[in-house]
Amino acid sequence: MAANESIIGRTTRVRGRVTGAVDLLVLGFVDGEIVVSGDVTVDAHGLVGASVQGRRLVVRGAVKGDLVGEEAVVLEDGARVVGDVRAPRVAIAAGALVRGYVETGEGNGAPARASRSEAAARPAAQARVAPPPPKPAAKPVPAVHVAGGGGSSANNSGHGRAAAAARRPPPPVVPALKKAKGQIAKKKER
């Protein structure tokens, strides 16, 4: 961080909007929006209860709000974010949690695209897409029993059943619950 740095200490609670032309280090709790022109770092013990906007954002703690970085957003191990993340570059480390949309691209919200000059510089051969190779003749697929199959006529053919099995998720695994002694006795009486 630069010499012009503000620190919100570990035992400090800020309620309201934080703005400025500084780098900010959040060690404590901020219940309000943060909008700075510098870097923002939310420490592992730091908590922010609203959106954060800055040049480069590094999160090790928790943020409940959107993260908007002009250059980059870095979510390190232990970061917990409930909100959308937008920046030209976004890095999410293993062990970080994000609940929301992650959007990368140019700062104006549009995804990064090649400019016309870059597209013109590419050779024409690379721009063309070759047609797909012809498909080999389909071989009959042996019938496969699908658990929980609907039994429709489309699924009764071997090929249709294999295709349906490929699209269908596996059945959920439910742990067996132990029955209470009273339930076993009632079942025996029936």
Short mmCIF file of N, CA and C in Angstrom, two decimals:
data_model
loop_
_atom_site.label_atom_id
_atom_site.label_comp_id
_atom_site.label_asym_id
_atom_site.label_seq_id
_atom_site.Cartn_x
_atom_site.Cartn_y
_atom_site.Cartn_z
N MET A 1 0.83 -1.18 0.00
CA MET A 1 0.00 0.00 0.00
C MET A 1 0.88 1.25 0.00
N ALA A 2 0.30 2.32 -0.45
CA ALA A 2 1.04 3.57 -0.59
C ALA A 2 1.14 4.30 0.74
N ALA A 3 1.86 5.42 0.73
CA ALA A 3 2.03 6.22 1.94
C ALA A 3 0.72 6.85 2.38
N ASN A 4 -0.19 7.12 1.44
CA ASN A 4 -1.49 7.70 1.76
C ASN A 4 -2.47 6.56 2.01
N GLU A 5 -2.42 6.01 3.23
CA GLU A 5 -3.18 4.82 3.57
C GLU A 5 -4.02 5.07 4.82
N SER A 6 -5.27 4.61 4.79
CA SER A 6 -6.13 4.69 5.97
C SER A 6 -6.38 3.28 6.47
N ILE A 7 -6.40 3.14 7.80
CA ILE A 7 -6.60 1.83 8.41
C ILE A 7 -7.81 1.90 9.34
N ILE A 8 -8.71 0.95 9.18
CA ILE A 8 -9.83 0.79 10.11
C ILE A 8 -9.43 -0.37 11.01
N GLY A 9 -9.11 -0.04 12.25
CA GLY A 9 -8.54 -1.01 13.19
C GLY A 9 -9.46 -2.15 13.53
N ARG A 10 -8.88 -3.17 14.16
CA ARG A 10 -9.60 -4.40 14.47
C ARG A 10 -10.78 -4.17 15.42
N THR A 11 -10.65 -3.27 16.35
CA THR A 11 -11.73 -3.02 17.31
C THR A 11 -12.63 -1.87 16.89
N THR A 12 -12.45 -1.34 15.67
CA THR A 12 -13.22 -0.19 15.20
C THR A 12 -14.44 -0.65 14.41
N ARG A 13 -15.57 0.02 14.68
CA ARG A 13 -16.81 -0.22 13.94
C ARG A 13 -17.20 1.08 13.26
N VAL A 14 -17.31 1.06 11.94
CA VAL A 14 -17.70 2.24 11.18
C VAL A 14 -19.08 2.00 10.61
N ARG A 15 -19.98 2.96 10.85
CA ARG A 15 -21.34 2.86 10.32
C ARG A 15 -21.53 4.05 9.39
N GLY A 16 -21.66 3.79 8.09
CA GLY A 16 -21.81 4.85 7.11
C GLY A 16 -20.92 4.62 5.92
N ARG A 17 -20.97 5.54 4.97
CA ARG A 17 -20.20 5.44 3.73
C ARG A 17 -18.77 5.92 3.94
N VAL A 18 -17.80 5.15 3.40
CA VAL A 18 -16.39 5.50 3.49
C VAL A 18 -15.93 5.86 2.07
N THR A 19 -15.44 7.10 1.89
CA THR A 19 -14.97 7.54 0.59
C THR A 19 -13.62 8.20 0.75
N GLY A 20 -12.90 8.35 -0.36
CA GLY A 20 -11.63 9.05 -0.30
C GLY A 20 -10.72 8.68 -1.45
N ALA A 21 -9.62 9.41 -1.54
CA ALA A 21 -8.60 9.17 -2.56
C ALA A 21 -7.39 8.52 -1.91
N VAL A 22 -7.64 7.44 -1.18
CA VAL A 22 -6.59 6.78 -0.40
C VAL A 22 -6.67 5.27 -0.62
N ASP A 23 -5.64 4.59 -0.15
CA ASP A 23 -5.68 3.13 -0.02
C ASP A 23 -6.30 2.84 1.34
N LEU A 24 -7.06 1.76 1.44
CA LEU A 24 -7.78 1.47 2.67
C LEU A 24 -7.51 0.03 3.11
N LEU A 25 -7.21 -0.14 4.39
CA LEU A 25 -7.03 -1.45 5.00
C LEU A 25 -8.11 -1.62 6.05
N VAL A 26 -8.97 -2.63 5.88
CA VAL A 26 -10.08 -2.86 6.81
C VAL A 26 -9.72 -4.06 7.68
N LEU A 27 -9.47 -3.78 8.94
CA LEU A 27 -9.21 -4.83 9.92
C LEU A 27 -10.43 -5.07 10.80
N GLY A 28 -11.32 -4.07 10.89
CA GLY A 28 -12.49 -4.14 11.75
C GLY A 28 -13.77 -4.34 10.96
N PHE A 29 -14.84 -3.60 11.36
CA PHE A 29 -16.17 -3.77 10.79
C PHE A 29 -16.63 -2.47 10.15
N VAL A 30 -17.08 -2.55 8.91
CA VAL A 30 -17.63 -1.39 8.21
C VAL A 30 -19.04 -1.75 7.78
N ASP A 31 -20.04 -1.02 8.31
CA ASP A 31 -21.43 -1.24 7.93
C ASP A 31 -21.83 -0.08 7.02
N GLY A 32 -21.37 -0.14 5.79
CA GLY A 32 -21.66 0.90 4.82
C GLY A 32 -20.80 0.71 3.59
N GLU A 33 -21.14 1.45 2.56
CA GLU A 33 -20.45 1.33 1.28
C GLU A 33 -19.05 1.93 1.36
N ILE A 34 -18.10 1.29 0.66
CA ILE A 34 -16.73 1.79 0.57
C ILE A 34 -16.46 2.15 -0.89
N VAL A 35 -16.13 3.43 -1.14
CA VAL A 35 -15.80 3.89 -2.48
C VAL A 35 -14.53 4.72 -2.37
N VAL A 36 -13.40 4.15 -2.82
CA VAL A 36 -12.12 4.85 -2.78
C VAL A 36 -11.46 4.73 -4.15
N SER A 37 -10.54 5.65 -4.43
CA SER A 37 -9.84 5.60 -5.71
C SER A 37 -8.58 4.75 -5.63
N GLY A 38 -8.19 4.32 -4.46
CA GLY A 38 -7.00 3.49 -4.28
C GLY A 38 -7.35 2.03 -4.10
N ASP A 39 -6.40 1.30 -3.52
CA ASP A 39 -6.57 -0.12 -3.25
C ASP A 39 -7.36 -0.32 -1.96
N VAL A 40 -8.12 -1.41 -1.89
CA VAL A 40 -8.86 -1.77 -0.68
C VAL A 40 -8.47 -3.19 -0.31
N THR A 41 -8.08 -3.37 0.96
CA THR A 41 -7.77 -4.71 1.47
C THR A 41 -8.66 -4.97 2.67
N VAL A 42 -9.42 -6.07 2.61
CA VAL A 42 -10.24 -6.50 3.74
C VAL A 42 -9.49 -7.67 4.37
N ASP A 43 -8.96 -7.45 5.58
CA ASP A 43 -8.16 -8.45 6.27
C ASP A 43 -9.00 -9.66 6.66
N ALA A 44 -8.35 -10.71 7.11
CA ALA A 44 -9.03 -11.95 7.49
C ALA A 44 -10.07 -11.73 8.58
N HIS A 45 -9.85 -10.75 9.47
CA HIS A 45 -10.81 -10.46 10.54
C HIS A 45 -11.73 -9.31 10.16
N GLY A 46 -11.55 -8.73 8.99
CA GLY A 46 -12.36 -7.60 8.55
C GLY A 46 -13.71 -8.04 8.03
N LEU A 47 -14.72 -7.20 8.27
CA LEU A 47 -16.08 -7.46 7.80
C LEU A 47 -16.61 -6.18 7.16
N VAL A 48 -17.22 -6.31 5.98
CA VAL A 48 -17.84 -5.17 5.31
C VAL A 48 -19.27 -5.56 4.98
N GLY A 49 -20.22 -4.70 5.39
CA GLY A 49 -21.63 -5.00 5.21
C GLY A 49 -22.28 -4.30 4.04
N ALA A 50 -21.54 -3.89 3.04
CA ALA A 50 -22.10 -3.24 1.85
C ALA A 50 -21.10 -3.39 0.70
N SER A 51 -21.38 -2.73 -0.41
CA SER A 51 -20.51 -2.88 -1.58
C SER A 51 -19.18 -2.16 -1.40
N VAL A 52 -18.17 -2.66 -2.13
CA VAL A 52 -16.82 -2.11 -2.06
C VAL A 52 -16.39 -1.78 -3.49
N GLN A 53 -15.86 -0.56 -3.67
CA GLN A 53 -15.41 -0.13 -4.98
C GLN A 53 -14.04 0.52 -4.84
N GLY A 54 -13.10 0.12 -5.70
CA GLY A 54 -11.76 0.67 -5.64
C GLY A 54 -10.94 0.24 -6.84
N ARG A 55 -9.66 0.63 -6.85
CA ARG A 55 -8.79 0.30 -7.97
C ARG A 55 -8.49 -1.20 -7.97
N ARG A 56 -7.95 -1.70 -6.88
CA ARG A 56 -7.61 -3.11 -6.74
C ARG A 56 -8.13 -3.58 -5.39
N LEU A 57 -8.93 -4.64 -5.38
CA LEU A 57 -9.53 -5.14 -4.14
C LEU A 57 -8.91 -6.48 -3.79
N VAL A 58 -8.49 -6.61 -2.53
CA VAL A 58 -7.98 -7.88 -2.01
C VAL A 58 -8.84 -8.22 -0.80
N VAL A 59 -9.47 -9.39 -0.83
CA VAL A 59 -10.38 -9.78 0.25
C VAL A 59 -9.86 -11.06 0.88
N ARG A 60 -9.65 -11.00 2.19
CA ARG A 60 -9.31 -12.18 2.99
C ARG A 60 -10.41 -12.46 4.01
N GLY A 61 -11.25 -11.46 4.28
CA GLY A 61 -12.32 -11.56 5.27
C GLY A 61 -13.67 -11.76 4.61
N ALA A 62 -14.71 -11.07 5.13
CA ALA A 62 -16.08 -11.25 4.66
C ALA A 62 -16.65 -9.94 4.13
N VAL A 63 -17.36 -10.04 3.01
CA VAL A 63 -18.03 -8.89 2.40
C VAL A 63 -19.43 -9.32 2.02
N LYS A 64 -20.43 -8.53 2.47
CA LYS A 64 -21.81 -8.77 2.07
C LYS A 64 -22.22 -7.60 1.20
N GLY A 65 -21.93 -7.71 -0.07
CA GLY A 65 -22.20 -6.66 -1.04
C GLY A 65 -21.38 -6.89 -2.28
N ASP A 66 -21.59 -6.06 -3.29
CA ASP A 66 -20.88 -6.21 -4.55
C ASP A 66 -19.45 -5.71 -4.44
N LEU A 67 -18.55 -6.34 -5.20
CA LEU A 67 -17.16 -5.92 -5.30
C LEU A 67 -16.93 -5.43 -6.73
N VAL A 68 -16.47 -4.19 -6.88
CA VAL A 68 -16.20 -3.63 -8.20
C VAL A 68 -14.78 -3.09 -8.18
N GLY A 69 -13.91 -3.70 -8.98
CA GLY A 69 -12.52 -3.27 -9.06
C GLY A 69 -12.22 -2.68 -10.42
N GLU A 70 -11.51 -1.55 -10.44
CA GLU A 70 -11.13 -0.93 -11.71
C GLU A 70 -10.07 -1.76 -12.42
N GLU A 71 -9.15 -2.36 -11.66
CA GLU A 71 -8.08 -3.17 -12.24
C GLU A 71 -8.26 -4.65 -11.96
N ALA A 72 -8.48 -5.02 -10.68
CA ALA A 72 -8.55 -6.44 -10.34
C ALA A 72 -9.26 -6.63 -9.00
N VAL A 73 -9.77 -7.84 -8.82
CA VAL A 73 -10.32 -8.29 -7.54
C VAL A 73 -9.64 -9.62 -7.23
N VAL A 74 -9.06 -9.73 -6.04
CA VAL A 74 -8.38 -10.95 -5.61
C VAL A 74 -9.08 -11.45 -4.35
N LEU A 75 -9.61 -12.66 -4.42
CA LEU A 75 -10.25 -13.29 -3.27
C LEU A 75 -9.31 -14.39 -2.79
N GLU A 76 -8.71 -14.17 -1.63
CA GLU A 76 -7.73 -15.11 -1.11
C GLU A 76 -8.40 -16.17 -0.25
N ASP A 77 -7.61 -17.16 0.16
CA ASP A 77 -8.11 -18.27 0.98
C ASP A 77 -8.79 -17.72 2.23
N GLY A 78 -10.01 -18.14 2.48
CA GLY A 78 -10.75 -17.69 3.65
C GLY A 78 -11.71 -16.55 3.35
N ALA A 79 -11.67 -15.99 2.14
CA ALA A 79 -12.58 -14.89 1.78
C ALA A 79 -14.00 -15.43 1.65
N ARG A 80 -14.96 -14.63 2.11
CA ARG A 80 -16.38 -14.98 2.01
C ARG A 80 -17.10 -13.77 1.43
N VAL A 81 -17.67 -13.93 0.24
CA VAL A 81 -18.33 -12.82 -0.45
C VAL A 81 -19.73 -13.25 -0.83
N VAL A 82 -20.72 -12.46 -0.40
CA VAL A 82 -22.10 -12.65 -0.82
C VAL A 82 -22.47 -11.42 -1.62
N GLY A 83 -22.35 -11.54 -2.93
CA GLY A 83 -22.60 -10.42 -3.83
C GLY A 83 -21.88 -10.65 -5.14
N ASP A 84 -22.10 -9.77 -6.09
CA ASP A 84 -21.49 -9.89 -7.41
C ASP A 84 -20.07 -9.35 -7.40
N VAL A 85 -19.23 -9.91 -8.26
CA VAL A 85 -17.83 -9.50 -8.36
C VAL A 85 -17.59 -9.07 -9.81
N ARG A 86 -17.13 -7.81 -9.99
CA ARG A 86 -16.87 -7.29 -11.34
C ARG A 86 -15.51 -6.61 -11.39
N ALA A 87 -14.70 -6.99 -12.37
CA ALA A 87 -13.39 -6.38 -12.58
C ALA A 87 -12.81 -6.93 -13.88
N PRO A 88 -11.82 -6.22 -14.47
CA PRO A 88 -11.17 -6.76 -15.66
C PRO A 88 -10.47 -8.09 -15.37
N ARG A 89 -9.91 -8.23 -14.16
CA ARG A 89 -9.26 -9.49 -13.76
C ARG A 89 -9.81 -9.89 -12.40
N VAL A 90 -10.19 -11.15 -12.27
CA VAL A 90 -10.70 -11.68 -11.01
C VAL A 90 -9.94 -12.95 -10.70
N ALA A 91 -9.38 -13.03 -9.49
CA ALA A 91 -8.68 -14.23 -9.04
C ALA A 91 -9.38 -14.75 -7.79
N ILE A 92 -9.73 -16.02 -7.80
CA ILE A 92 -10.41 -16.65 -6.66
C ILE A 92 -9.56 -17.84 -6.23
N ALA A 93 -9.00 -17.75 -5.04
CA ALA A 93 -8.14 -18.82 -4.52
C ALA A 93 -8.98 -19.98 -4.01
N ALA A 94 -8.37 -21.14 -3.95
CA ALA A 94 -9.03 -22.29 -3.35
C ALA A 94 -9.30 -21.97 -1.89
N GLY A 95 -10.49 -22.25 -1.43
CA GLY A 95 -10.85 -21.93 -0.05
C GLY A 95 -11.63 -20.64 0.07
N ALA A 96 -11.83 -19.92 -1.03
CA ALA A 96 -12.63 -18.69 -1.01
C ALA A 96 -14.06 -19.04 -1.42
N LEU A 97 -15.03 -18.32 -0.88
CA LEU A 97 -16.44 -18.56 -1.16
C LEU A 97 -17.03 -17.34 -1.82
N VAL A 98 -17.75 -17.53 -2.93
CA VAL A 98 -18.45 -16.44 -3.61
C VAL A 98 -19.87 -16.90 -3.86
N ARG A 99 -20.83 -16.11 -3.41
CA ARG A 99 -22.24 -16.35 -3.71
C ARG A 99 -22.74 -15.17 -4.49
N GLY A 100 -22.72 -15.27 -5.80
CA GLY A 100 -23.13 -14.19 -6.68
C GLY A 100 -22.49 -14.39 -8.04
N TYR A 101 -22.69 -13.42 -8.91
CA TYR A 101 -22.14 -13.49 -10.26
C TYR A 101 -20.72 -12.95 -10.27
N VAL A 102 -19.89 -13.55 -11.12
CA VAL A 102 -18.53 -13.09 -11.32
C VAL A 102 -18.43 -12.65 -12.77
N GLU A 103 -18.07 -11.38 -12.98
CA GLU A 103 -18.00 -10.83 -14.34
C GLU A 103 -16.62 -10.24 -14.56
N THR A 104 -15.95 -10.70 -15.60
CA THR A 104 -14.65 -10.14 -15.94
C THR A 104 -14.77 -9.44 -17.28
N GLY A 105 -13.87 -8.54 -17.54
CA GLY A 105 -13.90 -7.81 -18.80
C GLY A 105 -13.48 -6.38 -18.57
N GLU A 106 -13.82 -5.53 -19.52
CA GLU A 106 -13.45 -4.13 -19.44
C GLU A 106 -14.22 -3.46 -18.31
N GLY A 107 -13.74 -2.32 -17.87
CA GLY A 107 -14.32 -1.63 -16.73
C GLY A 107 -15.74 -1.15 -16.93
N ASN A 108 -16.22 -1.00 -18.17
CA ASN A 108 -17.56 -0.50 -18.40
C ASN A 108 -18.61 -1.59 -18.33
N GLY A 109 -18.24 -2.79 -17.90
CA GLY A 109 -19.20 -3.87 -17.73
C GLY A 109 -19.29 -4.77 -18.95
N ALA A 110 -18.75 -4.33 -20.12
CA ALA A 110 -18.78 -5.16 -21.32
C ALA A 110 -17.64 -6.17 -21.26
N PRO A 111 -17.89 -7.38 -21.72
CA PRO A 111 -16.81 -8.35 -21.72
C PRO A 111 -15.69 -7.92 -22.66
N ALA A 112 -14.48 -8.35 -22.35
CA ALA A 112 -13.33 -7.98 -23.17
C ALA A 112 -13.44 -8.62 -24.54
N ARG A 113 -13.23 -7.83 -25.58
CA ARG A 113 -13.30 -8.33 -26.95
C ARG A 113 -12.08 -7.86 -27.71
N ALA A 114 -11.74 -8.59 -28.74
CA ALA A 114 -10.62 -8.19 -29.58
C ALA A 114 -11.03 -6.98 -30.41
N SER A 115 -10.14 -6.03 -30.54
CA SER A 115 -10.46 -4.84 -31.33
C SER A 115 -10.43 -5.19 -32.81
N ARG A 116 -10.94 -4.29 -33.63
CA ARG A 116 -10.99 -4.55 -35.07
C ARG A 116 -9.59 -4.68 -35.64
N SER A 117 -8.65 -3.87 -35.15
CA SER A 117 -7.30 -3.96 -35.68
C SER A 117 -6.67 -5.32 -35.35
N GLU A 118 -6.95 -5.84 -34.17
CA GLU A 118 -6.43 -7.17 -33.83
C GLU A 118 -7.07 -8.24 -34.69
N ALA A 119 -8.36 -8.10 -34.97
CA ALA A 119 -9.05 -9.08 -35.80
C ALA A 119 -8.53 -9.02 -37.23
N ALA A 120 -8.23 -7.81 -37.74
CA ALA A 120 -7.71 -7.66 -39.10
C ALA A 120 -6.29 -8.21 -39.21
N ALA A 121 -5.53 -8.17 -38.13
CA ALA A 121 -4.16 -8.65 -38.16
C ALA A 121 -4.07 -10.17 -38.21
N ARG A 122 -5.15 -10.85 -37.80
CA ARG A 122 -5.14 -12.31 -37.83
C ARG A 122 -5.18 -12.82 -39.26
N PRO A 123 -4.47 -13.88 -39.57
CA PRO A 123 -4.55 -14.45 -40.91
C PRO A 123 -5.95 -14.98 -41.18
N ALA A 124 -6.35 -14.92 -42.44
CA ALA A 124 -7.69 -15.36 -42.82
C ALA A 124 -7.87 -16.84 -42.55
N ALA A 125 -6.81 -17.63 -42.64
CA ALA A 125 -6.94 -19.08 -42.42
C ALA A 125 -7.34 -19.39 -40.99
N GLN A 126 -6.88 -18.59 -40.04
CA GLN A 126 -7.26 -18.84 -38.66
C GLN A 126 -8.69 -18.43 -38.41
N ALA A 127 -9.20 -17.46 -39.13
CA ALA A 127 -10.55 -16.97 -38.90
C ALA A 127 -11.59 -17.95 -39.41
N ARG A 128 -11.24 -18.77 -40.43
CA ARG A 128 -12.19 -19.72 -40.98
C ARG A 128 -12.32 -20.93 -40.07
N VAL A 129 -13.51 -21.45 -39.99
CA VAL A 129 -13.76 -22.64 -39.19
C VAL A 129 -13.97 -23.81 -40.13
N ALA A 130 -13.21 -24.85 -39.95
CA ALA A 130 -13.34 -26.04 -40.80
C ALA A 130 -14.63 -26.76 -40.47
N PRO A 131 -15.30 -27.32 -41.50
CA PRO A 131 -16.54 -28.06 -41.21
C PRO A 131 -16.20 -29.31 -40.41
N PRO A 132 -17.13 -29.75 -39.58
CA PRO A 132 -16.86 -30.95 -38.78
C PRO A 132 -16.71 -32.18 -39.69
N PRO A 133 -15.89 -33.14 -39.28
CA PRO A 133 -15.72 -34.36 -40.09
C PRO A 133 -17.02 -35.15 -40.11
N PRO A 134 -17.24 -35.93 -41.18
CA PRO A 134 -18.48 -36.71 -41.25
C PRO A 134 -18.53 -37.72 -40.10
N LYS A 135 -19.74 -37.92 -39.62
CA LYS A 135 -19.94 -38.85 -38.50
C LYS A 135 -19.98 -40.28 -39.02
N PRO A 136 -19.35 -41.23 -38.30
CA PRO A 136 -19.44 -42.63 -38.73
C PRO A 136 -20.86 -43.15 -38.53
N ALA A 137 -21.18 -44.20 -39.24
CA ALA A 137 -22.51 -44.80 -39.11
C ALA A 137 -22.73 -45.24 -37.67
N ALA A 138 -23.94 -45.02 -37.19
CA ALA A 138 -24.26 -45.35 -35.80
C ALA A 138 -24.36 -46.87 -35.64
N LYS A 139 -23.72 -47.39 -34.61
CA LYS A 139 -23.80 -48.81 -34.30
C LYS A 139 -24.91 -48.99 -33.28
N PRO A 140 -25.61 -50.11 -33.32
CA PRO A 140 -26.65 -50.33 -32.32
C PRO A 140 -26.02 -50.44 -30.92
N VAL A 141 -26.66 -49.79 -29.98
CA VAL A 141 -26.19 -49.80 -28.60
C VAL A 141 -27.00 -50.84 -27.83
N PRO A 142 -26.35 -51.70 -27.07
CA PRO A 142 -27.12 -52.70 -26.32
C PRO A 142 -28.02 -52.01 -25.30
N ALA A 143 -29.15 -52.67 -24.99
CA ALA A 143 -30.11 -52.10 -24.05
C ALA A 143 -29.46 -51.98 -22.68
N VAL A 144 -29.73 -50.87 -22.03
CA VAL A 144 -29.18 -50.60 -20.72
C VAL A 144 -30.34 -50.32 -19.78
N HIS A 145 -30.34 -50.95 -18.62
CA HIS A 145 -31.39 -50.69 -17.64
C HIS A 145 -31.07 -49.39 -16.91
N VAL A 146 -32.01 -48.45 -16.96
CA VAL A 146 -31.83 -47.16 -16.30
C VAL A 146 -32.71 -47.15 -15.07
N ALA A 147 -32.10 -46.93 -13.91
CA ALA A 147 -32.87 -46.88 -12.67
C ALA A 147 -33.83 -45.73 -12.72
N GLY A 148 -35.09 -45.97 -12.40
CA GLY A 148 -36.08 -44.90 -12.38
C GLY A 148 -36.51 -44.49 -13.77
N GLY A 149 -36.34 -45.35 -14.77
CA GLY A 149 -36.71 -45.01 -16.13
C GLY A 149 -38.20 -44.84 -16.26
N GLY A 150 -38.62 -43.94 -17.12
CA GLY A 150 -40.04 -43.63 -17.28
C GLY A 150 -40.77 -44.70 -18.05
N GLY A 151 -40.09 -45.49 -18.85
CA GLY A 151 -40.75 -46.55 -19.59
C GLY A 151 -41.43 -46.03 -20.84
N SER A 152 -41.15 -44.85 -21.32
CA SER A 152 -41.78 -44.35 -22.54
C SER A 152 -41.22 -45.10 -23.73
N SER A 153 -41.93 -45.02 -24.86
CA SER A 153 -41.50 -45.76 -26.03
C SER A 153 -40.17 -45.24 -26.56
N ALA A 154 -39.87 -43.98 -26.38
CA ALA A 154 -38.60 -43.43 -26.84
C ALA A 154 -37.44 -44.01 -26.03
N ASN A 155 -37.68 -44.33 -24.78
CA ASN A 155 -36.62 -44.87 -23.93
C ASN A 155 -36.48 -46.37 -24.07
N ASN A 156 -37.42 -47.06 -24.74
CA ASN A 156 -37.35 -48.51 -24.84
C ASN A 156 -36.33 -48.96 -25.87
N SER A 157 -35.99 -48.13 -26.84
CA SER A 157 -34.97 -48.53 -27.80
C SER A 157 -33.61 -48.43 -27.13
N GLY A 158 -32.66 -49.23 -27.55
CA GLY A 158 -31.33 -49.24 -26.92
C GLY A 158 -30.64 -47.90 -27.03
N HIS A 159 -30.69 -47.29 -28.22
CA HIS A 159 -29.98 -46.01 -28.42
C HIS A 159 -30.66 -44.89 -27.63
N GLY A 160 -31.98 -44.83 -27.62
CA GLY A 160 -32.70 -43.79 -26.89
C GLY A 160 -32.47 -43.89 -25.39
N ARG A 161 -32.39 -45.13 -24.90
CA ARG A 161 -32.20 -45.33 -23.47
C ARG A 161 -30.81 -44.86 -23.05
N ALA A 162 -29.77 -45.15 -23.83
CA ALA A 162 -28.42 -44.71 -23.50
C ALA A 162 -28.33 -43.19 -23.54
N ALA A 163 -29.00 -42.57 -24.52
CA ALA A 163 -28.98 -41.11 -24.60
C ALA A 163 -29.73 -40.50 -23.42
N ALA A 164 -30.85 -41.12 -23.03
CA ALA A 164 -31.60 -40.60 -21.88
C ALA A 164 -30.81 -40.76 -20.60
N ALA A 165 -30.05 -41.87 -20.48
CA ALA A 165 -29.25 -42.08 -19.28
C ALA A 165 -28.13 -41.05 -19.20
N ALA A 166 -27.61 -40.63 -20.34
CA ALA A 166 -26.53 -39.66 -20.34
C ALA A 166 -27.03 -38.29 -19.90
N ARG A 167 -28.29 -37.98 -20.16
CA ARG A 167 -28.84 -36.66 -19.80
C ARG A 167 -29.38 -36.61 -18.38
N ARG A 168 -29.80 -37.74 -17.84
CA ARG A 168 -30.45 -37.78 -16.54
C ARG A 168 -29.42 -37.83 -15.43
N PRO A 169 -29.56 -37.00 -14.39
CA PRO A 169 -28.62 -37.09 -13.28
C PRO A 169 -28.87 -38.36 -12.47
N PRO A 170 -27.88 -38.81 -11.74
CA PRO A 170 -28.07 -40.02 -10.94
C PRO A 170 -29.09 -39.76 -9.84
N PRO A 171 -29.74 -40.83 -9.36
CA PRO A 171 -30.71 -40.63 -8.29
C PRO A 171 -30.01 -40.16 -7.02
N PRO A 172 -30.70 -39.37 -6.21
CA PRO A 172 -30.07 -38.88 -4.99
C PRO A 172 -29.81 -40.01 -4.00
N VAL A 173 -28.75 -39.86 -3.26
CA VAL A 173 -28.40 -40.84 -2.24
C VAL A 173 -28.94 -40.33 -0.91
N VAL A 174 -29.86 -41.09 -0.34
CA VAL A 174 -30.48 -40.70 0.92
C VAL A 174 -30.01 -41.67 1.99
N PRO A 175 -29.44 -41.16 3.07
CA PRO A 175 -28.99 -42.07 4.12
C PRO A 175 -30.17 -42.76 4.78
N ALA A 176 -29.97 -44.01 5.14
CA ALA A 176 -31.02 -44.77 5.82
C ALA A 176 -31.16 -44.26 7.24
N LEU A 177 -32.39 -44.03 7.64
CA LEU A 177 -32.65 -43.55 8.99
C LEU A 177 -33.02 -44.74 9.88
N LYS A 178 -32.50 -44.73 11.07
CA LYS A 178 -32.84 -45.80 12.01
C LYS A 178 -34.24 -45.55 12.54
N LYS A 179 -35.02 -46.62 12.61
CA LYS A 179 -36.38 -46.49 13.10
C LYS A 179 -36.39 -46.63 14.62
N ALA A 180 -37.29 -45.89 15.20
CA ALA A 180 -37.45 -45.98 16.66
C ALA A 180 -38.13 -47.31 17.00
N LYS A 181 -37.96 -47.78 18.23
CA LYS A 181 -38.52 -49.07 18.65
C LYS A 181 -40.04 -49.08 18.55
N GLY A 182 -40.68 -47.96 18.81
CA GLY A 182 -42.14 -47.89 18.73
C GLY A 182 -42.63 -48.07 17.31
N GLN A 183 -41.91 -47.57 16.33
CA GLN A 183 -42.31 -47.70 14.93
C GLN A 183 -42.19 -49.15 14.47
N ILE A 184 -41.20 -49.86 14.95
CA ILE A 184 -41.02 -51.26 14.56
C ILE A 184 -42.17 -52.09 15.13
N ALA A 185 -42.58 -51.82 16.36
CA ALA A 185 -43.67 -52.57 16.98
C ALA A 185 -44.97 -52.31 16.25
N LYS A 186 -45.25 -51.09 15.84
CA LYS A 186 -46.48 -50.78 15.13
C LYS A 186 -46.51 -51.49 13.78
N LYS A 187 -45.37 -51.58 13.13
CA LYS A 187 -45.31 -52.22 11.84
C LYS A 187 -45.60 -53.71 11.95
N LYS A 188 -45.14 -54.35 13.05
CA LYS A 188 -45.38 -55.77 13.24
C LYS A 188 -46.86 -56.05 13.50
N GLU A 189 -47.57 -55.09 14.14
CA GLU A 189 -49.00 -55.30 14.46
C GLU A 189 -49.85 -55.29 13.21
N ARG A 190 -49.45 -54.59 12.18
CA ARG A 190 -50.25 -54.47 10.96
C ARG A 190 -50.28 -55.73 10.25
#
